[in-house]
PDB file of C-alpha atoms in Angstrom:
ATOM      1  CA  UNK A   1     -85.968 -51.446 -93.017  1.00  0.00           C
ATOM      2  CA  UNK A   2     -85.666 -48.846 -90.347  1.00  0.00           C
ATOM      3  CA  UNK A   3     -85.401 -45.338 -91.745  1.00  0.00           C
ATOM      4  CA  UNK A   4     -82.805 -44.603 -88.836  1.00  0.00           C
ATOM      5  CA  UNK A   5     -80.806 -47.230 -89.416  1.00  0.00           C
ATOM      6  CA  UNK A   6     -80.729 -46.458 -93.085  1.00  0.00           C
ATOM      7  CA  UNK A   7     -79.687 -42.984 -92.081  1.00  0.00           C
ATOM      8  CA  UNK A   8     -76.657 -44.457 -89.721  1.00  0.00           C
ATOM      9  CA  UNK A   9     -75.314 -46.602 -91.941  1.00  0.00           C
ATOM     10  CA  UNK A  10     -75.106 -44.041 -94.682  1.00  0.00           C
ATOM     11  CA  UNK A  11     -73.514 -41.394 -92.632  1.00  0.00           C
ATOM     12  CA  UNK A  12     -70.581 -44.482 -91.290  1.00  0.00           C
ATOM     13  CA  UNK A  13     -70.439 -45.163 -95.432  1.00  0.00           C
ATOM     14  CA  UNK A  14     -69.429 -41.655 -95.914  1.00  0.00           C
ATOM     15  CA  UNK A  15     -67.302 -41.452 -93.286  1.00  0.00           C
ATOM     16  CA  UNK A  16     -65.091 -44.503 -94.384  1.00  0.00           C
ATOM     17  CA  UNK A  17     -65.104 -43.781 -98.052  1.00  0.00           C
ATOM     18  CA  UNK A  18     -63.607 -40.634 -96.924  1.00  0.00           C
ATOM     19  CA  UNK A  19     -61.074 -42.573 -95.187  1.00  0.00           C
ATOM     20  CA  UNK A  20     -61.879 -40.356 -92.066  1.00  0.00           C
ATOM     21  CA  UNK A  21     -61.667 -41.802 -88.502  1.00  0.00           C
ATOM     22  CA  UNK A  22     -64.939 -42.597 -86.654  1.00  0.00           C
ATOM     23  CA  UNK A  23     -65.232 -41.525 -82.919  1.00  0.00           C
ATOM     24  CA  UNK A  24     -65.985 -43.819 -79.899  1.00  0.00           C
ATOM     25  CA  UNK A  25     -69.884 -43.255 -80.480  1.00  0.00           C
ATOM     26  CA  UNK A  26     -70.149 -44.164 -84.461  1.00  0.00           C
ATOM     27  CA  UNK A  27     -67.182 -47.438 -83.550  1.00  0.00           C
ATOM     28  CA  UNK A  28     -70.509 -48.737 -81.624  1.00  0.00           C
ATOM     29  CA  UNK A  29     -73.305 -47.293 -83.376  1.00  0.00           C
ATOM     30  CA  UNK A  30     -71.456 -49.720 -86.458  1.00  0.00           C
ATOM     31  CA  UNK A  31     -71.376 -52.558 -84.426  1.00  0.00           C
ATOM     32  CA  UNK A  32     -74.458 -52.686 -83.053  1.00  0.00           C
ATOM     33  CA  UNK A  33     -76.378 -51.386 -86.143  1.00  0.00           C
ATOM     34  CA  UNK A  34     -77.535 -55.333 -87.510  1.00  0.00           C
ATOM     35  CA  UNK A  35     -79.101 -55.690 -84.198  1.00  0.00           C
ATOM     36  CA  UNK A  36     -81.610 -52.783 -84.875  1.00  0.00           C
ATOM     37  CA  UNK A  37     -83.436 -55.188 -87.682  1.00  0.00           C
ATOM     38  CA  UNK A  38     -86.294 -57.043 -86.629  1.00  0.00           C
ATOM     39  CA  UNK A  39     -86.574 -60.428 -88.517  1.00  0.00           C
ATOM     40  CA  UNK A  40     -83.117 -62.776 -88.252  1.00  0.00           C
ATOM     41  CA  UNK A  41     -82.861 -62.791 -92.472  1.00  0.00           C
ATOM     42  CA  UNK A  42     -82.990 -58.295 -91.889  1.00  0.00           C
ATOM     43  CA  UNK A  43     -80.483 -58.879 -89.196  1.00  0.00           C
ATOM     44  CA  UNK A  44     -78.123 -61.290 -91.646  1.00  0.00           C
ATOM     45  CA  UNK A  45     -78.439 -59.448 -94.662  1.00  0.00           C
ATOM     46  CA  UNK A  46     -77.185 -55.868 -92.780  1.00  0.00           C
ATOM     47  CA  UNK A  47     -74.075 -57.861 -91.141  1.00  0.00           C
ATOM     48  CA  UNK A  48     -73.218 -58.854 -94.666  1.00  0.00           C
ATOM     49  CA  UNK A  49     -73.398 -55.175 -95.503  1.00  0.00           C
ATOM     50  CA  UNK A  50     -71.753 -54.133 -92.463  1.00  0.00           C
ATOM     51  CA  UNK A  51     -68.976 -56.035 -92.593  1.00  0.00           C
ATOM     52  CA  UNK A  52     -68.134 -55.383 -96.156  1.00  0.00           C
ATOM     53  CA  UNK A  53     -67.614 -51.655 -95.004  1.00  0.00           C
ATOM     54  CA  UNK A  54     -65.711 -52.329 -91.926  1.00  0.00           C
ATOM     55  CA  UNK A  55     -63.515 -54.302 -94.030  1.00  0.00           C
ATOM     56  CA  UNK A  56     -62.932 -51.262 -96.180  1.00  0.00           C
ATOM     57  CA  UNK A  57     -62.026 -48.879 -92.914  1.00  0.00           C
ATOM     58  CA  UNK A  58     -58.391 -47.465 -93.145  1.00  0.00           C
ATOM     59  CA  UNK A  59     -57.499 -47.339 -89.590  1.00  0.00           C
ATOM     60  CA  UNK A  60     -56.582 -50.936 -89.153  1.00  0.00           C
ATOM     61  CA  UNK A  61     -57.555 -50.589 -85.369  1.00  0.00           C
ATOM     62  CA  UNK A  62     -60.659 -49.381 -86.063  1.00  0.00           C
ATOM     63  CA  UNK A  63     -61.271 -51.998 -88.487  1.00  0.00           C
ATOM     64  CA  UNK A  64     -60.484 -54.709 -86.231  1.00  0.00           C
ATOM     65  CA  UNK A  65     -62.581 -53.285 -83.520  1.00  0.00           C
ATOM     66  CA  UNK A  66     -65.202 -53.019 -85.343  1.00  0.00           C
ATOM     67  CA  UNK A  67     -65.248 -56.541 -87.237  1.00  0.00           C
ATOM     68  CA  UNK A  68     -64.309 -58.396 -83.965  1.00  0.00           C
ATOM     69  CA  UNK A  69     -67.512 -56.349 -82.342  1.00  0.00           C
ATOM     70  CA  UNK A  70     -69.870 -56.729 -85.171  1.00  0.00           C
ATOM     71  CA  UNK A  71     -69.252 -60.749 -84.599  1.00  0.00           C
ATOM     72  CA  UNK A  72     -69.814 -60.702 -81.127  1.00  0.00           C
ATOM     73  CA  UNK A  73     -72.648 -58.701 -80.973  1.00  0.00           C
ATOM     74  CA  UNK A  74     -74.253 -60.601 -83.797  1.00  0.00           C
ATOM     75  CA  UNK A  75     -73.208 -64.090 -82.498  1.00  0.00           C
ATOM     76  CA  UNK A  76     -76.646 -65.564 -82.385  1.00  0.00           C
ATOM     77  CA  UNK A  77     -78.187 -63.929 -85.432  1.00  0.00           C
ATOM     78  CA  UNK A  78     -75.622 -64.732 -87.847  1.00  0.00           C
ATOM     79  CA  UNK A  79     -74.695 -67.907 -89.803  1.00  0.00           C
ATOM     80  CA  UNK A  80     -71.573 -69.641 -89.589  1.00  0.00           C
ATOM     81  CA  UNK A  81     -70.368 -68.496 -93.240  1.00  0.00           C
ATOM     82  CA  UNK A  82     -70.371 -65.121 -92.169  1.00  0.00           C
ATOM     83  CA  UNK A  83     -69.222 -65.714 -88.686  1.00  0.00           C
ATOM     84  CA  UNK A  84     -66.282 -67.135 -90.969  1.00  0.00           C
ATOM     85  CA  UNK A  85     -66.333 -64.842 -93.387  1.00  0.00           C
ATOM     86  CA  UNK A  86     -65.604 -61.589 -90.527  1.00  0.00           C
ATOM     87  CA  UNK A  87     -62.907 -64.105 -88.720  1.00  0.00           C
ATOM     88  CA  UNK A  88     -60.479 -64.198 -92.359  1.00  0.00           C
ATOM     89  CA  UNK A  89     -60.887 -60.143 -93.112  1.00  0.00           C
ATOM     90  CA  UNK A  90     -59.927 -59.945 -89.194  1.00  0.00           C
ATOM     91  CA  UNK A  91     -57.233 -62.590 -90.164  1.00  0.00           C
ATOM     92  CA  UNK A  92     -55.905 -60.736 -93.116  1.00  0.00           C
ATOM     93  CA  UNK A  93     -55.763 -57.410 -91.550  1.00  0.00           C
ATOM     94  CA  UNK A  94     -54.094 -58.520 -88.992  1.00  0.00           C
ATOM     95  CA  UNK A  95     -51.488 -60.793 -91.428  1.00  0.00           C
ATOM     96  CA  UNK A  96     -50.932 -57.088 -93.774  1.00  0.00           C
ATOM     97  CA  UNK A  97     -50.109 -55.144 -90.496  1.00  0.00           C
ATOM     98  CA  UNK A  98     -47.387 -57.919 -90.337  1.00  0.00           C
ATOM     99  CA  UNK A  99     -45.986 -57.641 -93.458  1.00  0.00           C
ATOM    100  CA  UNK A 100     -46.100 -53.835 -93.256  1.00  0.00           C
ATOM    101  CA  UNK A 101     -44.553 -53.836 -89.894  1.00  0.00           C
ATOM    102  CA  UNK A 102     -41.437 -56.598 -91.316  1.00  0.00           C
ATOM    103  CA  UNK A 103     -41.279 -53.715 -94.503  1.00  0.00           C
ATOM    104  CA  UNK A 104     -41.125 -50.843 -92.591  1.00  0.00           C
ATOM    105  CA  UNK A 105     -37.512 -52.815 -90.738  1.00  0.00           C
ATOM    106  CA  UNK A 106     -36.133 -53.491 -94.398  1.00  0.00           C
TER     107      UNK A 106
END
């Protein structure tokens, strides 16, 4: 593991568990982060880790952005589960802006 890319990813995990919005810099330094590995199973295993904390960003722009980047930045290093797996949080997020949107009306 690179010891810079340990140190990224732990300063975007504090930054989203504080629910705090990331700037245009840290939106690509998260997508592009897997790509920084050097074997494909380094590469898989931090898009699994990455996209479990985009998932958990508040801004649901953001989030999207950055899920919908992480999968095409990663598109020939990653399987098709997890290809899958970012496509139904994207999905969701996008299906509980809906319903908030349709409860905000009522």
């Amino acid at each position: 593991m690179k010891v810079g890319s340990r140190r990224y990813f732990d300063r975007l995990k504090k930054k989203v568990e504080k629910n705090q919005l990331l700037n245009d810099k840290e939106l690509m330094q998260f997508i592009i982060l897997p790509l920084s590995y050097r074997t494909k199973k380094e590469k898989q295993q931090k898009v699994c880790e990455t996209v479990e904390l985009a998932a958990k960003i508040q801004d649901k722009k953001q989030q999207i952005f950055t899920l919908a980047g992480i999968l095409v930045f990663t598109d020939k290093v990653i399987d098709r589960e997890t290809a899958g797996r970012i496509r139904r949080v994207i999905e969701m997020t996008q299906v509980a802006q809906i319903f908030e949107e349709e409860k905000q009306h009522f």
